[in-house]
Amino acid sequence: MNYVLIKTSELTELLPLRCSYQTELDLQLAIQSIGLGSKGSNQTQYLNYGPQLQSPHLEAVIARFLPEIDYASLFMILNHEKLKTCIQSNVLLSHYQIPPTNHVMKTLERSTAWSDSTLNWLLQKKIKPHEISFLNLLSAAECNQLMESMGSSSLSKMDSLKLLETASELLLMKIDISAALNTQPWNEKTVVEIHALRYPKSFTFNPVKQIELKWPKNISTQTKRIQDKMGYQVQFFVSHPEELTQTLSQLEKVVPDWASKLEKLNS
Amino acid sequence: MRPFNFDTIYIDEASRDSDVAHRIQAAFPSDKIQWVDSQFMNDHKGPLSKDQFEWSKRNVLVTPFKGHFFKRCPGASQKTALTCCNYYVLNLGSQCNLNCSYCYLQSYLNTAIMKIYSNIDMAKAELLDMMKSFPKYPYRVGTGEIIDSLSMDELTLYSRQLIPLFKEFPHWTLEFKTKSDRVDQFLDLGPVENVHVSWSINPPVIIDSEEHGTARFEQRLTAARKIVNAGFKLAFHIDPIIYHEGWKENYAFLVDEIVRNFSPTDLKVISLGTLRFQPEQRLMMRERFGMNSLVNQAEMFTSDSGKMRYDWHLRTEMFQFVLNRFKNNNPAWNIFLCMETPETWATTLNKSPMKVDGLENLFRPLPKVKSETSESATAR
């Protein structure tokens, strides 16, 4: 088992300056919370002379001390000259629910070149390094460009990840996406444009998009994708049983029309 | 024996006296072989990187297996999302010396070396125990779940140990599933009706671009013909069906070649499946095979089972196209869908598998095997 002798004051200096929880008190509480240095002289010893912590404990202390940590800070800790000898990267990463893969380490390393706003954006969206590890197949310059553009967007986490991945695939396919990339900030329109570039025939084989159905007047419909299925979301309002019977009867008339148009399309 | 392209064969000291270790020593020069202890390569945890995965395909460890050999097919654990047949697997090794771009082992394996399990006697004992307990049940057992059944069989000769065992229990079925054409080593044991040899097969264009290191289309058909002639049953798995420009022409060619070379009586079943993979596998596929690979080109969606799949309408269209091509030739072709949803079954075959002639037995519930009962006891 590796041991490290670090004063708490020294540890706060080693730990990332980007994080806001940098007080001795916070660190002391973190040490106490895992059952170390919680009483009298032990605590004094930790604070004044530095704790002797077994490395699994040190990882737990760091995770408690910094419940949220940006990628660049994590990378700095894992590669710090003094800390890296006593911290097991997989143990520390597991505290943040991050799998310890080579791709994760590469993502963390690359993040040291990203601006604070991008790192903050990743923290706000709670994006884990393995969720964007597809970027590692790009050159560092391409990856940095995408991430810096992303940092200023207001897209949801799901749309952001979708956009990043689709854009990265297009770059790998050597398809020019500069027009879409240069339009800032990125928004829902950018997601649609990039998707259309990646999958120009996306809906050509989808009968729902190709068939026009005549729905009853009191029915509102919307084509919608749920996972691997494209279909209709059908909405209607009824106020008494007879009305429901009537509406269902009208809806039933759509079935043969839909079936015959589908058959015609497939023939 | 035809050559194998291994960098090094590591043999666990615990396997020193096994038949497979003796055969390897006789077949390979001593500088290709290294003796190791039981801890060798045991420290790896978590998913493999691209380089680790590729290394694991070129290096093999002969070692005893310490768990249950006989298990249910993983598809059966997703009963709520998928309609799966009663299939059991007997794992006699892990990892595969072939190299398909879509292979699910890329996101499934976390051992950093290909393994051949040397304690086949234990596997046989486990099987025999089940066979004696349920001799009349139609258990179907495959050896090709996490390793190709036959691509290294000339080295292990495990087929020659399993075939006589199954011959004694005619209600049980053994399936060797392969993309190789290495079958000569057991042909003399036929005819055995309840031993099936099946090929995962695709049109030549897919084999050439996506199934690296495997037997080519014509080689597979030639080996399949040998199997029929020797008195074994044959099966084809047209799986994964891969969408690409010209897919209809290419899958029509595949079906036409099968119906030209074989009859419905030669083939026990034909299973169909479309491309599917765990979301985490897509990075490995891009990294290892590039964006020109067909598996990285089509649009995929997350499905109820959690896997990435083609759009449901496209899947149904592909299934119907292949199915109709067979059925228009002869309605007797026995076809089923692999790892598909109940809706896809209903749309493609117009009925649930329990009601399809010739398929009822595949879906009939069977008694649990030991690995299942011990797992459920642990879960409780």
XYZ file of C-alpha atoms in Angstrom:
647
model
C 0.000 0.000 0.000
C 1.320 3.460 -0.883
C 1.386 6.179 1.742
C 1.609 9.893 1.337
C 2.619 12.513 3.844
C 0.849 15.718 2.966
C -0.121 18.635 5.138
C -3.696 19.711 4.665
C -2.496 23.183 3.724
C -0.253 21.617 1.152
C -3.113 19.518 -0.173
C -5.334 22.531 -0.683
C -2.569 24.103 -2.698
C -2.106 20.987 -4.770
C -5.772 20.644 -5.435
C -7.114 22.555 -8.380
C -7.380 26.268 -8.187
C -10.374 26.155 -10.500
C -12.563 24.714 -7.753
C -14.352 26.843 -5.267
C -14.053 24.638 -2.183
C -10.514 25.515 -1.270
C -10.596 26.181 2.420
C -8.811 24.288 5.102
C -12.146 23.890 6.809
C -13.717 22.144 3.852
C -10.794 19.780 3.625
C -10.934 19.135 7.344
C -14.620 18.278 7.042
C -13.870 16.003 4.133
C -11.262 14.141 6.170
C -13.653 13.877 9.090
C -16.467 12.643 6.870
C -14.582 9.506 5.959
C -13.765 8.837 9.616
C -10.211 10.105 9.757
C -8.796 12.850 11.983
C -12.143 13.524 13.516
C -11.003 13.866 17.099
C -8.579 15.927 19.197
C -4.936 15.315 18.634
C -5.458 13.395 15.385
C -7.151 16.380 13.877
C -4.359 18.658 15.072
C -1.866 16.303 13.598
C -3.617 16.351 10.234
C -3.806 20.093 10.194
C -0.393 20.917 11.571
C 1.824 18.099 10.482
C -0.038 16.628 7.604
C -2.027 13.424 7.519
C -0.588 10.059 6.693
C -3.305 8.689 4.506
C -3.524 5.361 2.799
C -4.134 6.037 -0.815
C -7.753 4.798 -0.955
C -8.482 7.259 1.826
C -6.850 10.085 -0.036
C -9.077 9.492 -3.052
C -12.137 9.538 -0.802
C -10.950 12.765 0.842
C -10.502 14.425 -2.538
C -13.918 13.257 -3.737
C -15.599 14.587 -0.577
C -13.585 17.786 -0.698
C -14.446 18.337 -4.338
C -17.846 16.760 -4.972
C -17.858 18.447 -8.357
C -14.682 18.685 -10.305
C -13.880 19.802 -13.807
C -11.960 17.622 -16.233
C -8.809 19.691 -16.262
C -8.567 19.667 -12.469
C -9.074 15.940 -12.388
C -6.306 15.518 -14.908
C -4.010 17.762 -12.849
C -4.587 15.669 -9.734
C -4.015 12.373 -11.525
C -0.779 13.677 -13.016
C 0.539 15.689 -10.099
C 4.103 14.726 -9.330
C 3.440 14.026 -5.670
C -0.155 12.785 -5.785
C 0.166 10.408 -8.704
C 2.421 8.090 -6.709
C -0.257 7.495 -4.109
C -3.562 7.928 -5.902
C -5.085 5.065 -7.822
C -6.674 6.714 -10.822
C -9.392 4.075 -11.154
C -10.393 4.529 -7.503
C -10.541 8.308 -7.764
C -12.466 8.167 -11.050
C -14.938 5.679 -9.578
C -15.832 8.280 -6.931
C -17.023 10.468 -9.808
C -18.735 7.543 -11.635
C -16.222 7.761 -14.468
C -14.866 4.533 -16.019
C -11.044 4.473 -16.000
C -10.473 3.890 -19.717
C -7.686 5.163 -21.937
C -10.235 7.296 -23.756
C -11.322 8.961 -20.537
C -7.718 9.780 -19.677
C -7.188 11.240 -23.143
C -10.339 13.347 -22.825
C -9.174 14.655 -19.457
C -5.771 15.458 -20.890
C -7.233 17.305 -23.837
C -9.494 19.304 -21.571
C -6.463 21.149 -20.166
C -6.491 23.145 -23.405
C -10.155 24.118 -23.052
C -11.283 27.464 -21.735
C -12.873 27.947 -18.320
C -16.221 28.643 -19.962
C -16.133 25.291 -21.756
C -15.111 23.475 -18.564
C -17.904 25.216 -16.679
C -20.370 24.293 -19.410
C -19.380 20.628 -19.032
C -19.884 20.874 -15.272
C -23.269 22.568 -15.625
C -24.501 19.981 -18.106
C -23.082 17.186 -15.931
C -21.347 15.661 -18.923
C -18.990 12.843 -17.984
C -15.714 12.394 -19.905
C -16.742 9.000 -21.305
C -19.843 10.590 -22.823
C -17.687 12.667 -25.149
C -14.806 10.250 -25.653
C -15.827 9.908 -29.333
C -14.032 13.253 -29.774
C -10.724 11.489 -29.204
C -10.764 10.173 -32.748
C -10.449 13.765 -34.006
C -7.257 15.793 -34.070
C -6.677 17.944 -30.988
C -7.353 21.094 -33.045
C -10.693 19.790 -34.368
C -11.709 18.594 -30.931
C -10.838 21.921 -29.307
C -12.736 23.860 -31.956
C -15.889 21.810 -31.402
C -15.680 22.087 -27.633
C -15.095 25.825 -27.631
C -18.119 26.330 -29.914
C -20.195 24.063 -27.725
C -19.315 25.993 -24.592
C -21.227 29.013 -25.811
C -24.376 27.163 -26.885
C -27.622 26.945 -24.967
C -28.565 23.463 -26.173
C -29.775 20.736 -23.841
C -27.364 18.019 -22.770
C -28.983 15.496 -25.118
C -28.897 17.822 -28.129
C -25.350 18.905 -27.322
C -24.053 15.347 -27.221
C -25.935 14.474 -30.398
C -24.542 17.502 -32.196
C -20.980 16.879 -31.018
C -21.055 13.236 -32.041
C -22.620 13.857 -35.435
C -20.192 16.700 -36.146
C -17.257 14.520 -35.123
C -18.436 11.743 -37.468
C -18.677 14.229 -40.326
C -15.157 15.461 -39.635
C -13.925 11.854 -39.639
C -15.691 11.392 -42.978
C -13.845 14.501 -44.266
C -17.132 16.262 -44.976
C -16.970 20.033 -44.844
C -19.069 21.355 -41.976
C -17.462 24.761 -41.701
C -20.663 26.607 -42.695
C -22.614 25.041 -39.839
C -19.729 25.411 -37.419
C -19.217 29.088 -38.153
C -22.805 29.998 -37.282
C -22.654 30.901 -33.609
C -24.050 30.268 -31.111
C -25.139 26.738 -31.916
C -28.839 26.060 -31.535
C -31.567 23.580 -32.545
C -31.207 24.657 -36.181
C -27.542 23.665 -36.099
C -28.521 20.220 -34.791
C -30.903 19.747 -37.722
C -28.373 21.005 -40.302
C -25.578 18.792 -39.040
C -27.903 15.790 -38.875
C -29.032 16.388 -42.463
C -25.407 16.506 -43.597
C -24.627 13.236 -41.837
C -27.760 11.364 -42.902
C -28.991 12.928 -46.160
C -31.298 9.924 -46.738
C -32.428 9.703 -43.147
C -36.148 9.467 -43.827
C -36.232 8.038 -47.318
C -37.094 4.600 -46.033
C -39.525 5.742 -43.413
C -43.143 5.206 -44.488
C -44.493 7.528 -41.808
C -42.779 10.458 -43.479
C -43.785 9.415 -46.962
C -47.466 8.693 -46.457
C -50.121 11.356 -46.111
C -53.157 10.240 -44.178
C -56.494 11.944 -43.853
C -57.297 12.110 -40.162
C -60.756 12.985 -38.741
C -61.233 16.701 -38.104
C -61.309 16.537 -34.313
C -58.054 14.537 -34.182
C -54.707 16.245 -33.990
C -51.655 14.232 -35.014
C -47.967 14.753 -34.998
C -45.253 12.559 -36.479
C -42.828 11.668 -33.773
C -39.783 9.474 -33.237
C -39.520 7.462 -30.063
C -36.252 5.543 -30.060
C -36.107 3.290 -33.133
C -39.716 3.896 -34.144
C -41.294 6.700 -36.093
C -45.043 6.993 -35.690
C -47.988 9.280 -35.073
C -48.858 10.825 -31.790
C -52.633 11.011 -31.890
C -54.528 13.375 -29.645
C -58.265 13.910 -29.178
C -60.697 15.184 -26.623
C -63.928 13.443 -25.641
C -66.529 14.399 -23.039
C -68.887 11.425 -22.977
C -68.928 7.735 -23.941
C -70.853 8.213 -27.185
C -68.329 10.771 -28.319
C -65.509 8.314 -27.622
C -67.308 5.595 -29.604
C -67.791 8.005 -32.491
C -64.150 9.123 -32.437
C -62.842 5.559 -32.353
C -65.118 4.673 -35.238
C -63.749 7.597 -37.257
C -60.209 6.564 -36.369
C -60.848 3.015 -37.525
C -61.512 4.339 -41.001
C -57.893 5.510 -41.179
C -56.626 1.921 -40.846
C -57.478 0.584 -44.338
C -56.308 3.816 -45.963
C -52.976 3.584 -44.103
C -52.581 -0.130 -44.898
C -53.266 0.316 -48.629
C -50.902 3.290 -48.934
C -48.238 1.320 -47.070
C -48.686 -1.670 -49.345
C -48.480 0.574 -52.408
C -45.284 2.133 -51.092
C -43.661 -1.251 -50.434
C -44.648 -2.787 -53.768
C -3.740 -28.623 -39.935
C -3.848 -25.228 -41.607
C -1.730 -22.503 -39.968
C -2.865 -20.098 -37.248
C -1.600 -16.543 -36.946
C -0.929 -16.265 -33.234
C 1.874 -14.071 -31.914
C 2.273 -16.176 -28.774
C 0.436 -19.053 -27.158
C 0.530 -18.869 -23.371
C -0.155 -22.085 -21.502
C -1.175 -22.041 -17.871
C 0.899 -24.533 -15.833
C -2.425 -25.861 -14.563
C -3.217 -26.946 -18.136
C 0.153 -28.647 -18.731
C -1.303 -32.167 -18.822
C -4.339 -31.332 -20.933
C -4.792 -32.786 -24.418
C -5.026 -29.334 -25.935
C -1.674 -28.312 -24.415
C -0.059 -31.425 -25.856
C -1.520 -30.737 -29.276
C -0.314 -27.137 -29.215
C 3.200 -28.217 -28.255
C 3.216 -30.642 -31.140
C 1.883 -28.106 -33.623
C 3.852 -24.956 -32.802
C 7.573 -24.215 -32.454
C 8.672 -23.834 -28.829
C 9.525 -20.136 -29.260
C 5.827 -19.454 -29.917
C 4.844 -20.955 -26.553
C 5.241 -19.462 -23.098
C 4.384 -21.169 -19.828
C 2.637 -18.971 -17.280
C 0.993 -19.278 -13.888
C -2.716 -19.009 -13.178
C -2.485 -15.291 -12.408
C -1.311 -14.426 -15.919
C -3.302 -11.510 -17.387
C -5.715 -11.714 -14.466
C -5.245 -8.124 -13.335
C -7.045 -6.400 -16.198
C -10.363 -4.822 -15.266
C -12.861 -2.825 -17.301
C -13.278 -2.329 -21.029
C -10.395 -2.930 -23.414
C -8.742 -0.223 -25.471
C -8.377 -0.642 -29.239
C -4.778 -1.809 -28.918
C -5.576 -4.190 -26.070
C -8.496 -5.661 -28.009
C -6.375 -6.194 -31.107
C -3.589 -7.772 -29.049
C -6.144 -10.086 -27.469
C -7.006 -11.454 -30.915
C -3.410 -12.384 -31.724
C -2.483 -14.003 -28.418
C -4.096 -16.979 -26.790
C -4.040 -18.394 -23.283
C -4.779 -22.037 -22.590
C -6.192 -22.235 -19.082
C -8.825 -24.075 -17.052
C -12.211 -22.355 -16.677
C -13.447 -21.974 -13.118
C -17.151 -21.131 -13.578
C -20.244 -22.708 -15.116
C -19.689 -23.756 -18.719
C -23.360 -24.232 -19.478
C -25.559 -21.101 -19.478
C -28.586 -19.519 -21.095
C -28.078 -17.312 -24.151
C -27.868 -13.624 -23.094
C -30.902 -12.775 -25.279
C -33.071 -14.771 -22.886
C -32.336 -12.292 -20.106
C -34.169 -9.587 -22.082
C -37.505 -11.394 -22.232
C -39.453 -8.220 -21.548
C -38.086 -6.454 -24.637
C -37.265 -9.324 -26.978
C -38.805 -12.573 -28.170
C -35.974 -15.065 -27.837
C -35.649 -18.774 -28.469
C -34.610 -21.258 -25.773
C -30.926 -21.325 -26.526
C -28.142 -22.406 -24.221
C -24.451 -21.799 -24.564
C -21.441 -23.885 -23.678
C -18.445 -21.593 -23.542
C -15.219 -23.473 -24.273
C -13.170 -20.322 -24.652
C -13.545 -16.577 -25.058
C -12.597 -14.038 -27.744
C -12.310 -14.959 -31.398
C -9.415 -15.155 -33.823
C -11.624 -13.771 -36.622
C -12.237 -10.040 -36.913
C -15.713 -8.782 -37.817
C -16.346 -5.053 -37.674
C -19.718 -5.441 -35.921
C -18.671 -8.128 -33.438
C -20.399 -7.635 -30.093
C -17.349 -8.936 -28.252
C -15.859 -5.458 -28.779
C -18.125 -4.157 -26.029
C -18.671 -7.409 -24.167
C -15.279 -8.824 -23.306
C -13.130 -7.451 -20.527
C -10.456 -10.120 -20.515
C -7.366 -8.981 -22.314
C -6.442 -12.237 -24.046
C -8.160 -14.900 -26.114
C -8.732 -18.035 -24.072
C -9.084 -21.710 -24.796
C -10.390 -23.576 -21.783
C -8.410 -26.747 -21.242
C -10.809 -28.521 -18.868
C -13.244 -29.828 -21.481
C -13.843 -32.805 -19.171
C -15.483 -30.475 -16.648
C -17.681 -29.001 -19.377
C -18.697 -32.474 -20.495
C -19.444 -33.525 -16.914
C -21.647 -30.463 -16.410
C -23.490 -31.202 -19.641
C -23.882 -34.875 -18.861
C -25.363 -34.046 -15.491
C -28.067 -31.934 -17.186
C -28.570 -34.425 -19.989
C -29.165 -37.258 -17.542
C -31.573 -35.129 -15.506
C -33.592 -33.997 -18.544
C -32.895 -36.464 -21.361
C -36.236 -35.891 -23.120
C -36.228 -32.091 -23.161
C -35.252 -30.363 -26.418
C -32.300 -28.346 -25.123
C -30.369 -26.546 -27.867
C -26.759 -25.900 -26.967
C -24.351 -23.727 -28.919
C -20.599 -23.342 -28.496
C -20.258 -20.178 -30.550
C -21.389 -17.401 -28.254
C -18.122 -15.783 -27.192
C -15.776 -17.701 -29.455
C -16.158 -19.098 -32.966
C -17.129 -22.772 -32.577
C -14.820 -24.114 -35.243
C -12.155 -21.565 -36.186
C -9.717 -23.164 -33.702
C -11.281 -26.617 -33.565
C -8.497 -28.212 -35.612
C -6.304 -27.265 -32.660
C -8.603 -28.303 -29.808
C -10.635 -31.083 -31.468
C -13.400 -30.347 -28.951
C -15.966 -31.155 -31.646
C -14.784 -34.760 -31.533
C -15.480 -34.907 -27.801
C -18.912 -33.272 -27.903
C -20.452 -35.002 -30.925
C -20.422 -38.538 -29.405
C -21.912 -37.144 -26.200
C -24.867 -35.580 -28.022
C -25.336 -38.679 -30.133
C -26.408 -40.448 -26.931
C -29.094 -37.824 -26.193
C -31.071 -37.379 -29.412
C -33.548 -34.887 -27.905
C -30.709 -32.508 -27.217
C -29.172 -30.480 -30.036
C -25.605 -29.274 -30.379
C -24.873 -26.314 -32.634
C -21.449 -25.324 -33.892
C -21.716 -21.742 -35.097
C -18.903 -20.503 -37.298
C -17.584 -18.182 -39.976
C -14.662 -20.468 -40.757
C -14.574 -23.437 -43.114
C -12.655 -25.767 -40.775
C -14.933 -28.813 -40.644
C -12.830 -31.703 -41.973
C -11.661 -32.755 -38.500
C -15.030 -34.236 -37.455
C -16.803 -35.197 -40.700
C -16.037 -38.895 -40.108
C -18.234 -38.843 -36.960
C -21.386 -38.293 -38.999
C -24.166 -38.882 -39.598
C -25.551 -37.329 -36.407
C -28.988 -35.774 -36.831
C -28.921 -33.702 -33.649
C -25.591 -32.003 -34.352
C -26.058 -28.843 -36.385
C -23.334 -26.831 -37.996
C -24.393 -23.314 -38.773
C -22.831 -20.491 -40.657
C -23.327 -16.873 -40.002
C -23.507 -15.694 -43.580
C -23.798 -12.474 -45.514
C -23.513 -11.467 -49.170
C -19.936 -11.531 -50.529
C -19.716 -7.742 -50.501
C -20.364 -7.687 -46.735
C -18.037 -10.612 -46.023
C -15.262 -8.930 -47.983
C -15.641 -5.537 -46.343
C -16.741 -6.382 -42.792
C -15.796 -9.955 -41.867
C -12.015 -9.908 -41.841
C -10.083 -13.140 -41.533
C -13.169 -15.296 -42.072
C -13.844 -17.872 -44.769
C -15.102 -16.247 -47.966
C -18.657 -16.742 -49.211
C -17.856 -19.648 -51.564
C -15.655 -21.337 -48.962
C -18.507 -21.279 -46.445
C -20.956 -22.773 -48.948
C -18.437 -25.496 -49.839
C -17.939 -26.365 -46.158
C -21.710 -26.343 -45.648
C -22.107 -28.835 -48.479
C -19.554 -31.128 -46.775
C -21.648 -30.970 -43.589
C -24.834 -31.997 -45.401
C -23.029 -34.802 -47.212
C -21.599 -36.111 -43.933
C -25.059 -36.370 -42.395
C -25.135 -33.395 -40.049
C -27.870 -30.782 -40.058
C -27.140 -27.372 -41.417
C -28.345 -23.911 -40.403
C -27.668 -20.416 -41.685
C -27.801 -17.221 -39.696
C -28.247 -14.267 -42.002
C -27.146 -12.025 -39.240
C -26.400 -9.207 -39.079
C -28.243 -7.978 -42.120
C -26.433 -4.754 -42.892
C -28.020 -1.819 -44.679
C -26.021 -0.475 -47.617
C -26.535 0.919 -51.080
C -27.759 -2.010 -53.164
C -28.722 -4.150 -50.154
C -31.719 -5.667 -51.937
C -29.677 -6.962 -54.865
C -26.996 -8.328 -52.580
C -29.333 -10.095 -50.150
C -31.335 -11.439 -53.104
C -28.089 -12.938 -54.411
C -27.389 -14.491 -51.001
C -30.847 -16.074 -50.761
C -30.669 -17.305 -54.360
C -27.303 -18.940 -53.731
C -28.627 -20.731 -50.634
C -31.739 -22.012 -52.423
C -29.648 -23.028 -55.445
C -27.226 -25.059 -53.315
C -29.472 -26.464 -50.590
C -33.021 -27.645 -50.001
C -35.306 -26.967 -47.011
C -34.659 -30.533 -45.816
C -30.908 -29.838 -45.619
C -31.434 -26.835 -43.388
C -32.818 -27.054 -39.896
C -33.435 -23.324 -39.620
C -32.485 -19.992 -41.092
C -32.364 -17.159 -38.604
C -32.466 -13.498 -39.505
C -31.156 -10.555 -37.512
C -30.296 -6.981 -38.365
C -27.269 -5.022 -37.205
C -27.389 -4.194 -33.506
C -24.834 -3.247 -30.896
C -24.461 -1.709 -27.491
C -24.094 2.102 -27.655
C -20.614 1.965 -26.114
C -19.414 -0.220 -28.997
C -19.709 2.462 -31.652
C -16.512 4.232 -30.627
C -14.519 0.999 -30.850
C -16.010 0.266 -34.287
C -15.148 3.726 -35.592
C -11.676 3.522 -34.132
C -10.913 0.044 -35.442
C -12.603 0.094 -38.832
C -13.042 3.756 -39.793
C -16.062 5.584 -41.125
C -15.970 3.721 -44.449
C -17.065 0.554 -42.705
C -20.723 -0.127 -43.488
C -21.508 -0.628 -39.816
C -20.567 2.987 -39.164
C -22.544 4.484 -42.011
C -26.267 3.959 -41.436
C -28.340 5.865 -38.938
C -28.927 3.857 -35.759
C -31.354 4.479 -32.920
C -31.526 3.368 -29.333
C -34.140 0.648 -28.877
C -36.122 -0.714 -25.927
C -33.469 -3.327 -25.255
C -30.853 -0.572 -24.951
C -29.051 -1.618 -28.127
C -28.574 0.579 -31.162
C -30.679 -0.633 -34.103
C -31.873 0.522 -37.492
C -35.211 2.281 -37.707
C -37.969 -0.245 -37.022
C -39.594 0.255 -40.430
C -36.308 -0.396 -42.181
C -35.720 -3.542 -40.097
C -39.156 -4.839 -40.939
C -38.625 -4.089 -44.632
C -35.326 -5.968 -44.620
C -36.785 -8.979 -42.797
C -39.779 -9.134 -45.126
C -37.585 -8.857 -48.194
C -35.355 -11.779 -47.188
C -38.231 -13.862 -45.825
C -40.354 -13.419 -48.958
C -37.433 -14.286 -51.194
C -37.118 -17.639 -49.394
C -40.842 -18.312 -49.122
C -41.480 -17.456 -52.783
C -38.938 -20.126 -53.619
C -40.406 -22.681 -51.233
C -42.745 -22.127 -48.249
C -40.982 -24.978 -46.448
C -37.928 -22.876 -45.553
C -37.940 -22.643 -41.768
C -37.116 -19.062 -40.807
C -37.050 -17.176 -37.533
C -35.880 -13.814 -36.211
C -33.024 -13.511 -33.742
C -33.220 -11.080 -30.802
C -36.199 -9.181 -32.159
C -39.185 -7.494 -30.569
C -42.690 -9.023 -30.491
C -43.959 -6.285 -32.885
C -41.317 -7.141 -35.481
C -42.262 -10.822 -35.258
C -45.919 -9.948 -35.690
C -45.281 -7.649 -38.652
C -42.823 -9.928 -40.429
C -44.379 -13.348 -39.857
C -47.940 -12.283 -38.998
C -47.872 -14.407 -35.842
C -45.964 -15.055 -32.672
C -43.149 -17.635 -32.900
C -45.074 -20.053 -30.668
C -47.593 -20.371 -33.484
C -45.177 -20.851 -36.375
C -44.953 -24.444 -37.578
C -41.534 -25.891 -36.845
C -40.606 -23.147 -34.377
C -42.837 -23.972 -31.370
C -40.190 -26.153 -29.764
C -37.575 -23.419 -29.948
C -39.701 -21.206 -27.724
C -41.135 -23.768 -25.322
C -40.081 -23.099 -21.671
C -37.467 -25.502 -20.301
C -36.207 -26.337 -16.785
C -33.526 -23.961 -15.489
C -29.880 -24.998 -15.680
C -27.539 -24.909 -12.672
C -25.909 -21.587 -13.563
C -29.368 -19.957 -13.614
C -30.514 -21.412 -10.293
C -27.259 -20.440 -8.540
C -27.451 -16.896 -9.976
C -31.038 -16.428 -8.857
C -30.124 -17.761 -5.407
C -27.321 -15.201 -5.221
C -29.675 -12.438 -6.363
C -32.112 -13.284 -3.616
